[in-house]
Short mmCIF file of C-alpha atoms and ligand atoms in Angstrom, two decimals:
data_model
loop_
_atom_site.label_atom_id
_atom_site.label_comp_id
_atom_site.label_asym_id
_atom_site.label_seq_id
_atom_site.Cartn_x
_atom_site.Cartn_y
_atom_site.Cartn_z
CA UNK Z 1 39.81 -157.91 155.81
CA UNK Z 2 37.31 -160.97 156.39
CA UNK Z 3 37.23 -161.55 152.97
CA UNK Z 4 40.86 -161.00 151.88
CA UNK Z 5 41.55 -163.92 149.18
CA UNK Z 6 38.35 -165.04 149.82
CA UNK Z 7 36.17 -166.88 146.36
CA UNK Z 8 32.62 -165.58 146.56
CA UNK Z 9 29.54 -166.34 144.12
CA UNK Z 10 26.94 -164.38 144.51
CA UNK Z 11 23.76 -165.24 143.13
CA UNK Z 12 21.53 -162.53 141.27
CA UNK Z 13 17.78 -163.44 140.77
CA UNK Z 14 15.54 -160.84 139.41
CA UNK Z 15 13.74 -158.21 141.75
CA UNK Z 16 13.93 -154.47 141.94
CA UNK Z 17 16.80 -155.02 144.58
CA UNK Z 18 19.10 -156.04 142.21
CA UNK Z 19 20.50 -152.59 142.52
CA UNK Z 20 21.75 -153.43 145.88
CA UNK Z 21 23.77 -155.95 144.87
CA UNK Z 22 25.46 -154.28 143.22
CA UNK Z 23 27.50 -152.36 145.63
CA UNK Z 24 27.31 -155.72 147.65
CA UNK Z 25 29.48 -156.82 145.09
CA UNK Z 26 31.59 -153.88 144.88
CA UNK Z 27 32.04 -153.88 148.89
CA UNK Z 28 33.36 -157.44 148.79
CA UNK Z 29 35.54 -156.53 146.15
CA UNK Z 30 37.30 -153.73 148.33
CA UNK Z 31 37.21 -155.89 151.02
CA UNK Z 32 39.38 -158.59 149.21
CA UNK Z 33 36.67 -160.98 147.99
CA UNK Z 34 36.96 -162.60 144.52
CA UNK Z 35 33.32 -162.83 143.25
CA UNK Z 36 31.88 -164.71 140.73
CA UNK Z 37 28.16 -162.91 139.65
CA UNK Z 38 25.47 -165.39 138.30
CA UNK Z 39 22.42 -163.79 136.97
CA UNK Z 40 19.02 -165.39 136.06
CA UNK Z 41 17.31 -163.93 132.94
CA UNK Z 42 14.89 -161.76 135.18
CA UNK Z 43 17.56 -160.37 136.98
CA UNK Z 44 19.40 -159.40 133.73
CA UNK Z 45 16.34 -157.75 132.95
CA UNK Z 46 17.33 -155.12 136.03
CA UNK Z 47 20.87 -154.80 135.80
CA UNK Z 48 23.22 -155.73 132.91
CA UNK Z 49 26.02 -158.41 133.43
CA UNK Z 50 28.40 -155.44 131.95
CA UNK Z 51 28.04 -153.52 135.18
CA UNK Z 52 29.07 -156.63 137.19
CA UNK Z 53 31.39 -157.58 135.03
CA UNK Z 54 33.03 -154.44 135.34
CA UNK Z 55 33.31 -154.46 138.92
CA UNK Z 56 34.27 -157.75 139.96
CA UNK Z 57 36.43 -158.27 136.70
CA UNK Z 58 35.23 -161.15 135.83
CA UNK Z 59 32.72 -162.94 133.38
CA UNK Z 60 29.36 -163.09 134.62
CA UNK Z 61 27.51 -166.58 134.74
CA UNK Z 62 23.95 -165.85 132.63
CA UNK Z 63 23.32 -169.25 131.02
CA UNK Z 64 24.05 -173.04 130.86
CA UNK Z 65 25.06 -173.48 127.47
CA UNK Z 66 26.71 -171.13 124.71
CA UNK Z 67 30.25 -170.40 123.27
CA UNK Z 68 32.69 -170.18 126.17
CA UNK Z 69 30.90 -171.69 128.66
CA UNK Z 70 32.64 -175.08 130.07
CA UNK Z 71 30.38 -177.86 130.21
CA UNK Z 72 31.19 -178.55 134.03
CA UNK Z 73 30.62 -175.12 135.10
CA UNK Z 74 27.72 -175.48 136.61
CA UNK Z 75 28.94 -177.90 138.45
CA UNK Z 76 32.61 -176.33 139.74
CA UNK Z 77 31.19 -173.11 140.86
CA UNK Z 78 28.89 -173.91 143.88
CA UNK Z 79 32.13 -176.14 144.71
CA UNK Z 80 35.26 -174.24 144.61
CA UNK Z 81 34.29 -170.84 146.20
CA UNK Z 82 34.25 -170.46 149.88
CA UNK Z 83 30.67 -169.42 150.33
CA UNK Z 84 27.48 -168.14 148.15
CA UNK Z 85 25.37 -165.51 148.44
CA UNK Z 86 22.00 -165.26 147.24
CA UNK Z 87 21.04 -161.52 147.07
CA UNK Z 88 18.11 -160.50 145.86
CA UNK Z 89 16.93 -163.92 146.36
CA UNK Z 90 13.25 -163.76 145.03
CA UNK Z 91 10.28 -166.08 146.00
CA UNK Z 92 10.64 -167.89 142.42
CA UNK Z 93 14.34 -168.54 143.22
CA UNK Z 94 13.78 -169.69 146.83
CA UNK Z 95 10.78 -172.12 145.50
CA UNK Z 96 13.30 -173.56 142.87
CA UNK Z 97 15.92 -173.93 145.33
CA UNK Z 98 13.26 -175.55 147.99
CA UNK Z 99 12.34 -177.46 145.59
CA UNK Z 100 15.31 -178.87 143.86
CA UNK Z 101 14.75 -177.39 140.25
CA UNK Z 102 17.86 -176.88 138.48
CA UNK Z 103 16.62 -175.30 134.90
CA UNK Z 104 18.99 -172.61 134.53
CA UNK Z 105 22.49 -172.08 135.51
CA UNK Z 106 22.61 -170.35 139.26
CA UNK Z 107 19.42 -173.06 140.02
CA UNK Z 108 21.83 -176.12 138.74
CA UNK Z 109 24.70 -174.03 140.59
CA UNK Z 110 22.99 -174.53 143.84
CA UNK Z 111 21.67 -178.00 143.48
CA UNK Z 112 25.45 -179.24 143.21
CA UNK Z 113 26.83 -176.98 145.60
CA UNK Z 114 28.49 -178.04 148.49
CA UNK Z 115 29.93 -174.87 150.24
CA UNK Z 116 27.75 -172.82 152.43
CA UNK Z 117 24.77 -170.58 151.37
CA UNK Z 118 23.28 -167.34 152.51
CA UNK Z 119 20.07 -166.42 151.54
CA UNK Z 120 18.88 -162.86 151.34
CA UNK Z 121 14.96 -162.73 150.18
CA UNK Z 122 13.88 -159.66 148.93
CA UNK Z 123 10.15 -159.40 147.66
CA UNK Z 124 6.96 -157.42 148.01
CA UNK Z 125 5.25 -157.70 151.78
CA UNK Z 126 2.55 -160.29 150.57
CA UNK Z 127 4.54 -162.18 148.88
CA UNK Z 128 7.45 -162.55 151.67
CA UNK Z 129 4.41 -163.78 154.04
CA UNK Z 130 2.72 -166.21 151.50
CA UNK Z 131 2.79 -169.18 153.41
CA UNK Z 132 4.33 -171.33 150.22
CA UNK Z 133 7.65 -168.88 150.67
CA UNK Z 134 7.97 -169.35 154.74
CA UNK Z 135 7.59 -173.16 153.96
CA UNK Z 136 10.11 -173.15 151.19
CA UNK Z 137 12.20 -171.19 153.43
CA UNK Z 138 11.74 -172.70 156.44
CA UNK Z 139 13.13 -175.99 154.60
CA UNK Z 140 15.88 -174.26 152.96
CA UNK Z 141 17.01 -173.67 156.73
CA UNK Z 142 16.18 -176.97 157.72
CA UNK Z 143 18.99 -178.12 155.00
CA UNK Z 144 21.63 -175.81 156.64
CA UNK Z 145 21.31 -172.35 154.41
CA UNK Z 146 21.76 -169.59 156.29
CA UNK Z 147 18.60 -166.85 155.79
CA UNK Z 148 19.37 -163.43 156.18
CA UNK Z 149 15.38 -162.37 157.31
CA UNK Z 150 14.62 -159.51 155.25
CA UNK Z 151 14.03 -155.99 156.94
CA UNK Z 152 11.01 -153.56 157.27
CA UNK Z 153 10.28 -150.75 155.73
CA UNK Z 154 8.74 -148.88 152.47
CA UNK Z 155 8.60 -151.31 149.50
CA UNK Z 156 9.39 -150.56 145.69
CA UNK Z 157 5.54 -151.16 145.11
CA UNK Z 158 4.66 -148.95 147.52
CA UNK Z 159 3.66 -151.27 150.45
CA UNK Z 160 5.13 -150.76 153.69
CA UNK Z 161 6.05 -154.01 155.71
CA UNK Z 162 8.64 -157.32 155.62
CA UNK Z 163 10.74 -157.55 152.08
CA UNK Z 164 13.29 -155.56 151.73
CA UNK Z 165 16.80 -156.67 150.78
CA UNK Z 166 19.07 -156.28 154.32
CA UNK Z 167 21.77 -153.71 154.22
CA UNK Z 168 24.38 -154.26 152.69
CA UNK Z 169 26.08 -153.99 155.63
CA UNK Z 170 24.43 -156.62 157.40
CA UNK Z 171 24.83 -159.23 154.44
CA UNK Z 172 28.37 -158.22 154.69
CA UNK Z 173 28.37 -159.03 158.47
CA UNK Z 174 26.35 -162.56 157.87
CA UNK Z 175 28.49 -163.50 155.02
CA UNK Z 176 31.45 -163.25 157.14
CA UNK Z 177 30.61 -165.24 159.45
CA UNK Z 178 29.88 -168.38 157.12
CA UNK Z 179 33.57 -167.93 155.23
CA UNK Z 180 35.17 -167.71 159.09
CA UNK Z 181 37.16 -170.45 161.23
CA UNK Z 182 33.94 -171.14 163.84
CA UNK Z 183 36.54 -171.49 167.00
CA UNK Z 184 34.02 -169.46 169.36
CA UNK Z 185 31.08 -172.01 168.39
CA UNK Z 186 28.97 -172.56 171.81
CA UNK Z 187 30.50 -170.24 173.14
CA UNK Z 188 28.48 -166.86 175.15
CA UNK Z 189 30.58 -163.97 175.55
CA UNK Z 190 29.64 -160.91 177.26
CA UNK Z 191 31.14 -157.89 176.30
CA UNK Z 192 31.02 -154.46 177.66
CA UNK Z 193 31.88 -151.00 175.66
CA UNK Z 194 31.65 -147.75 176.23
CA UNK Z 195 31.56 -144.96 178.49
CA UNK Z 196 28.87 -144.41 181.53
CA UNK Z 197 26.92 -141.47 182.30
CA UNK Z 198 26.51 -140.79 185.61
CA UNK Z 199 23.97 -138.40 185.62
CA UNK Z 200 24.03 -134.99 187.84
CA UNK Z 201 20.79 -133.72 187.34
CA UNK Z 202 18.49 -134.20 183.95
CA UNK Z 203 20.48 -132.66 181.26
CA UNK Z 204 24.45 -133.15 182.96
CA UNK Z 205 26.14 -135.97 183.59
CA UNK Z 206 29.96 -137.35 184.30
CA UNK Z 207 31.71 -139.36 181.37
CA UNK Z 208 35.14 -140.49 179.54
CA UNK Z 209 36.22 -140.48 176.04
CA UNK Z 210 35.35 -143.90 175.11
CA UNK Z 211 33.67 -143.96 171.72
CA UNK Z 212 33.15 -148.21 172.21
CA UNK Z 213 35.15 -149.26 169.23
CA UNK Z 214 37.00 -151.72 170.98
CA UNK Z 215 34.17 -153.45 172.64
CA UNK Z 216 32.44 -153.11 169.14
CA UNK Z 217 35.20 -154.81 167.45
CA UNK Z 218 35.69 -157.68 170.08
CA UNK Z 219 31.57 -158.24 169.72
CA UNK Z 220 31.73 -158.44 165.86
CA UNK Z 221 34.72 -160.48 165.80
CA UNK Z 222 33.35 -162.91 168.18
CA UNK Z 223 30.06 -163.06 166.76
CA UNK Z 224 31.46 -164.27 163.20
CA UNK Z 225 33.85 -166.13 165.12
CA UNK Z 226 30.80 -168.05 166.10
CA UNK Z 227 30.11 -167.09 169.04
CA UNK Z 228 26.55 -165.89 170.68
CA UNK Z 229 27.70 -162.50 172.23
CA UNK Z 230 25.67 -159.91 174.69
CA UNK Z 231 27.00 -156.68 174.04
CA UNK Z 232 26.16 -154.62 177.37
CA UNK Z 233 27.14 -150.72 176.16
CA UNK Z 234 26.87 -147.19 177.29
CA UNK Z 235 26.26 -144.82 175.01
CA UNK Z 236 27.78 -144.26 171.85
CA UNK Z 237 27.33 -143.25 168.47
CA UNK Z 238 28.38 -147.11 166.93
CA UNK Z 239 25.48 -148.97 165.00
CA UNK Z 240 24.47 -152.17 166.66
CA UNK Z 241 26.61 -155.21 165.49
CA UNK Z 242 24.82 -157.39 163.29
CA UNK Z 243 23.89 -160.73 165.01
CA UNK Z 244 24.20 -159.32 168.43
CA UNK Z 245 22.46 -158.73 171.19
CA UNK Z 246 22.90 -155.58 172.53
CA UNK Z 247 21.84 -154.24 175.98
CA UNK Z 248 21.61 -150.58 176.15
CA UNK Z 249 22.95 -148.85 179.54
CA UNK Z 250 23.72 -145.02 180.86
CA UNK Z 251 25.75 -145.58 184.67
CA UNK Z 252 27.72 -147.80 186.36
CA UNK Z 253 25.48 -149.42 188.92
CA UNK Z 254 23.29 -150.28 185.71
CA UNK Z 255 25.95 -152.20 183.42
CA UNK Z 256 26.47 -153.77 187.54
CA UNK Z 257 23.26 -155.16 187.61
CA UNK Z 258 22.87 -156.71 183.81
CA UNK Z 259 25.99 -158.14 183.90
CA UNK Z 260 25.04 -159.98 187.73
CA UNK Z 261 22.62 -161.03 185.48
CA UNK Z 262 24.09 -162.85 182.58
CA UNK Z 263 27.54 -163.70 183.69
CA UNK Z 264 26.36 -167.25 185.73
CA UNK Z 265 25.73 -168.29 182.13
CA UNK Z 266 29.00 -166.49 180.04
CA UNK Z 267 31.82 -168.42 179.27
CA UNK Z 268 33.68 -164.93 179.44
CA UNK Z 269 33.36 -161.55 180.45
CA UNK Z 270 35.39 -159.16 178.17
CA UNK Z 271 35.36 -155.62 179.75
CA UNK Z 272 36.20 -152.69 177.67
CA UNK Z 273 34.02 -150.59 178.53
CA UNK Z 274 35.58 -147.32 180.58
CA UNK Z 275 33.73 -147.28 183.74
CA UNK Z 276 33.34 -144.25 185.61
CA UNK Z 277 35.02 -144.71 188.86
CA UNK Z 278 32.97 -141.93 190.25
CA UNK Z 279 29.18 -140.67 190.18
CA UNK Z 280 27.99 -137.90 191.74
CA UNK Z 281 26.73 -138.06 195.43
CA UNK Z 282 23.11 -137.30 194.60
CA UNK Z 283 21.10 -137.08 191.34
CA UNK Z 284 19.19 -133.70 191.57
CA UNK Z 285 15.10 -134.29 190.23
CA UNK Z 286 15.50 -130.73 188.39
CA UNK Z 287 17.93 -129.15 186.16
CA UNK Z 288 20.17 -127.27 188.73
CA UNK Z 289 20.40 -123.36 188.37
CA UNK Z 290 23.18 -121.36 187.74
CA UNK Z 291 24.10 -120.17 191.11
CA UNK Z 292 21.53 -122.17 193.09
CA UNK Z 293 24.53 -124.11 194.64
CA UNK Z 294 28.29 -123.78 195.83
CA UNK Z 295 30.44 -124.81 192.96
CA UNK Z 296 31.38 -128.23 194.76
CA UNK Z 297 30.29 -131.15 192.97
CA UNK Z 298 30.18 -134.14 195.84
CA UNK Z 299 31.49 -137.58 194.15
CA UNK Z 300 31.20 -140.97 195.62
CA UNK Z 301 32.82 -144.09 194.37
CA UNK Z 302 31.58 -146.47 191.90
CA UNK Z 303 31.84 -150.73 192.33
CA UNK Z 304 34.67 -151.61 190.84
CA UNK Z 305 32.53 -154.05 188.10
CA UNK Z 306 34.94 -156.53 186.71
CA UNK Z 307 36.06 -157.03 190.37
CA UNK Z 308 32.83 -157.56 191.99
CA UNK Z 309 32.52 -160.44 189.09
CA UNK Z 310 35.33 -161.92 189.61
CA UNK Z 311 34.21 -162.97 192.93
CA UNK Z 312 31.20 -164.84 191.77
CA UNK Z 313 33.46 -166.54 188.91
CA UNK Z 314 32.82 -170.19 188.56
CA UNK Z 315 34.64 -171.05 185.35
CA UNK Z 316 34.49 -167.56 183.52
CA UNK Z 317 37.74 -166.56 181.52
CA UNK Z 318 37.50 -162.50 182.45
CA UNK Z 319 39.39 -160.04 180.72
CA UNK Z 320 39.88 -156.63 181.36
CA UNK Z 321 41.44 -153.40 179.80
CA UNK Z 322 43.85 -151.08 181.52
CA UNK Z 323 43.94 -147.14 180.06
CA UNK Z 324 47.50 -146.36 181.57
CA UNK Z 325 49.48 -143.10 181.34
CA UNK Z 326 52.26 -144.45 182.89
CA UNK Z 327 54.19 -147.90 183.46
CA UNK Z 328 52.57 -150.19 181.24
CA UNK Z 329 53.55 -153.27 182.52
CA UNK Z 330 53.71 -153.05 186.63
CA UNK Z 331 49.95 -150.80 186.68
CA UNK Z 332 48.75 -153.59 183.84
CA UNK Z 333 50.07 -157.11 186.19
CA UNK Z 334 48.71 -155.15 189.36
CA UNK Z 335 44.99 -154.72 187.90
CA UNK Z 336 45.32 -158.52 187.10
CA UNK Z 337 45.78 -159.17 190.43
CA UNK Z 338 43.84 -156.70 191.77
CA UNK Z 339 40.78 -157.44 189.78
CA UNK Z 340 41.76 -161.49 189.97
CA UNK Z 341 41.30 -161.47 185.88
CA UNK Z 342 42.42 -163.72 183.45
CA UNK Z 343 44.22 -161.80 181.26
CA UNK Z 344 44.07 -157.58 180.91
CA UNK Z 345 44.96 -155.94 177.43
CA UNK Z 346 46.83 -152.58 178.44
CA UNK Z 347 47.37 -150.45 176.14
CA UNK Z 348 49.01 -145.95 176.49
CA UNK Z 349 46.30 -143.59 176.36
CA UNK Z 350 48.04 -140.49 175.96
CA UNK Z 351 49.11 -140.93 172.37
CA UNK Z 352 47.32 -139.82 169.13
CA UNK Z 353 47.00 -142.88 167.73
CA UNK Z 354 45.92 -145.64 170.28
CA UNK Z 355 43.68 -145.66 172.78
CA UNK Z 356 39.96 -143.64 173.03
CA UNK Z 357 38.08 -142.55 169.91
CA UNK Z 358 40.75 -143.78 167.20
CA UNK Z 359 40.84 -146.80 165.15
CA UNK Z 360 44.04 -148.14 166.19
CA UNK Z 361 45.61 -149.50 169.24
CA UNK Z 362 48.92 -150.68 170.75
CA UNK Z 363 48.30 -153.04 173.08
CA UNK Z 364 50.55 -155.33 175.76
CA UNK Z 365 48.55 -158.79 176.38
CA UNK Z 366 49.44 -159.48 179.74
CA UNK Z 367 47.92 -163.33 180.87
CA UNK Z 368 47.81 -164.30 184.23
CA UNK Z 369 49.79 -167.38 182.96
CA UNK Z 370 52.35 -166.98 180.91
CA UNK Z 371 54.77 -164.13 179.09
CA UNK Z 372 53.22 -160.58 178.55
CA UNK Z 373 52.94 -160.40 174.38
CA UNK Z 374 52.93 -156.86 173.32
CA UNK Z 375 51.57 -156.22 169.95
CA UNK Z 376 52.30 -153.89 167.36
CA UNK Z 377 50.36 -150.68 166.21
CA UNK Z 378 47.00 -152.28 164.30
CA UNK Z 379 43.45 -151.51 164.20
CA UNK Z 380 40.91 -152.10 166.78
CA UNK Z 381 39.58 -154.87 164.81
CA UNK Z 382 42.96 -156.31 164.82
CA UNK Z 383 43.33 -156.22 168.43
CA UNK Z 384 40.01 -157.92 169.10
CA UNK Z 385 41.22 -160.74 166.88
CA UNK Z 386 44.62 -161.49 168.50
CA UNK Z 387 42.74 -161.11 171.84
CA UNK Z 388 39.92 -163.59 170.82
CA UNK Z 389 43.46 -165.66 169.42
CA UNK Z 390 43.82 -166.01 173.32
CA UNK Z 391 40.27 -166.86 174.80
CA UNK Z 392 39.99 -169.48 171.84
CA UNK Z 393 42.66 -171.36 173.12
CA UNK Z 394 42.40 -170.67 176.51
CA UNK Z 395 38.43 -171.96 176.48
CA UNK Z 396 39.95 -174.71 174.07
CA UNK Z 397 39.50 -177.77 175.92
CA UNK Z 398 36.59 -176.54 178.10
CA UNK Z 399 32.96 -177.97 177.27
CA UNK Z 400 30.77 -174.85 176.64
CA UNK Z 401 28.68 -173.33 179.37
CA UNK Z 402 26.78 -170.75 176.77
CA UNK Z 403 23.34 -171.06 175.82
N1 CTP E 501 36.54 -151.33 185.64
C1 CTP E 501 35.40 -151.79 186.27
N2 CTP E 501 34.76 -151.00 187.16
C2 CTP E 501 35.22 -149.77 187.46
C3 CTP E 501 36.39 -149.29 186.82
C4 CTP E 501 37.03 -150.10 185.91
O1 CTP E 501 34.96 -152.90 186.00
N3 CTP E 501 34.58 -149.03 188.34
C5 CTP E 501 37.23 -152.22 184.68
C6 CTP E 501 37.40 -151.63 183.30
O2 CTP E 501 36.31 -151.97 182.47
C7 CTP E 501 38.67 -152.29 182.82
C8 CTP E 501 39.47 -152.49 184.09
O3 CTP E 501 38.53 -152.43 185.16
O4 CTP E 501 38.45 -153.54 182.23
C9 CTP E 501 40.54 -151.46 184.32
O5 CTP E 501 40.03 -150.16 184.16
P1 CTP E 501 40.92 -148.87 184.49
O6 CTP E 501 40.07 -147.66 184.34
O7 CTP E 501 42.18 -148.96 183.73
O8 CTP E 501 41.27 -149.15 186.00
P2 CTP E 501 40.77 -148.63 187.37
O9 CTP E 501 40.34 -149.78 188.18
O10 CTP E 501 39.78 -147.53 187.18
O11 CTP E 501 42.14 -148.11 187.99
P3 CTP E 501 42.83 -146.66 187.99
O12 CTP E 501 41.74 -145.66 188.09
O13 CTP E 501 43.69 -146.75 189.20
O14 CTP E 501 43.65 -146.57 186.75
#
């Protein structure tokens, strides 16, 4: 979706990762991306052009000069796409690129390229932490290219440390982020998602149906959005969002007492995650035994979170989420007030397909200012975009607070 009509060039360079890229290429293909592959001779060495040829449907840059190639080509490609990706970049590439060699085509690509750059190095452990390559890359950064750090883990040669190409996923994520409208830049959301556990005794505890994929999908969004974003979430079974930091919770009283703690410095609070209103009266040090007790379990109420914020609000936007069975509209307006938020995104959860644990959602926006606007079925990640539509303009004219 991120990438629908989007013009990509990704950047080949030859290491044993070229492999990854790919399905990199083929995943920003389904997602919508046009992609133009450039290959250095080692990297052709790995993988044909053929295979990325056939995937992206479209000639693959290998060389300067030869029959078809335009003389300006080197030129016009780092210019006309919206962003490039290097992936595998290898230490020979980065050192070129640090440098400002340009003897082969993706090397003269980059040297007249004016749209943004991700780098993704991918190299053997010693290599990676050769002080030449953290210089190089350390200036590359210095210049404004993004670099995607490489992850840990077993290497092709057999070493085990820092090298590896990222996932795919999280190349995905970064790359998103640099073909996005930045209207979140400054800005430090905090986001909640999830259920809570309120825990019983060791093994049982009290909990919803929340799976976190809206708060997921409002984090992501507003993280390539440009936004920094603290992700505060109960447990679920989501990966954590690339470029976000996430703060790991089980009960109420817990997600309470992070949130007291980062909200003096969040431009907004965006709570989806489905708090327990209840926890049981006391938390039992041992599992408790089948018949060792009446069958009476004694609840007492939780804080009412978002509410409790509200009160310390100093120029937080806070938005909240209503899970209604009933009147949309009157139970959404009287949380508002209630609660004293912003704006609250109510949405039916007694339908199949909106709601807890599915990918789609209809929700009503309903602002403390202005007309209600209720939005049609559309996924999750949908939703978090119109909703992020709102807090963009509504933190519009406001000087940032985030940091
Ligand atoms: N919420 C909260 N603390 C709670 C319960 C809910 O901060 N103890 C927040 C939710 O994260 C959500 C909003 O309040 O953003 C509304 O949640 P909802 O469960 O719909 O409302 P309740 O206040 O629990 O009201 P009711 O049980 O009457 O529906």
């Amino acid at each position: 979706m991120h990438f629908n009509g989007k013009r990509i060039l990704l950047g080949v360079s030859g290491g044993i990762a070229c492999y990854k890229a790919v399905e990199l290429a083929r995943r920003l293909v389904t997602a919508g991306a046009q992609v133009k592959v450039v290959m250095t001779k080692g990297a052709q060495e790995f993988v044909t052009p053929l295979t990325f040829a056939a995937i992206t449907g479209q000639t693959v840059g290998t060389g300067l000069f030869g029959p078809g190639i335009h003389p300006l080509e080197h030129i016009w490609l780092g210019q006309q796409v919206d962003a490039l990706i290097l992936a595998p970049a290898t230490a020979n590439l980065i050192g070129k690129f640090a440098a400002g060699i340009g003897d082969d085509l993706l090397t003269t690509i980059l040297l007249a390229a004016t749209r943004p750059v991700l780098l993704c190095p991918a190299m053997n452990c010693e290599m990676y932490a050769n002080p030449v390559v953290q210089e190089n890359l350390a200036r590359l950064e210095h210049r404004g290219v993004t670099v995607l750090r490489p992850g840990v883990g077993p290497l092709a040669c057999g070493a085990v440390g820092y090298g590896r190409l990222p996932e795919v996923e999280d190349m995905l994520a970064a790359l998103s982020r640099l073909v996005s409208p930045q209207d979140l830049a400054g800005r430090h959301l905090l986001v909640t998602a999830g259920p809570t556990h309120e825990d019983l005794d060791p093994v049982r505890f009290l909990t919803n149906r929340s799976s976190g994929k809206m708060g997921y999908a409002v984090a992501k969004a507003a993280w390539r959005r440009g936004a920094e974003v603290t992700l505060v979430s109960g447990p679920t079974a989501l990966p954590p969002p690339y470029g976000v930091e996430v703060v790991q919770v089980r009960a109420a009283l817990e997600l309470l007492a992070v949130l007291r703690e980062r909200f003096p410095t969040a431009d907004a609070l965006i709570m989806a995650a489905a708090v327990s209103d209840y926890r049981p009266e006391s938390l039992a040090s041992t599992k408790l035994k089948r018949g060792s007790r009446a069958q009476e379990l004694r609840l007492v109420q939780n804080p009412d979170i978002v509410k409790e914020l509200a009160a310390l609000k100093t120029h937080q936007v806070l938005v909240g989420f209503a899970a209604e069975t009933g009147d949309l509209l009157a139970e959404g307006r009287r949380k508002l007030e209630e609660k004293n938020l912003d704006l609250i995104v109510a949405n039916e959860v007694n339908r199949p397909d909106a709601g807890f644990a599915v990918d789609t959602n209809e929700v009503t926006l309903i602002p403390r200012e202005g007309e209600p606007l209720a939005l049609p079925l559309m996924s999750k990640d949908e939703v978090a975009e119109r909703l992020l539509d709102w807090l963009a303009e509504r933190l519009g004219g406001r000087e940032a607070q985030g940091g």
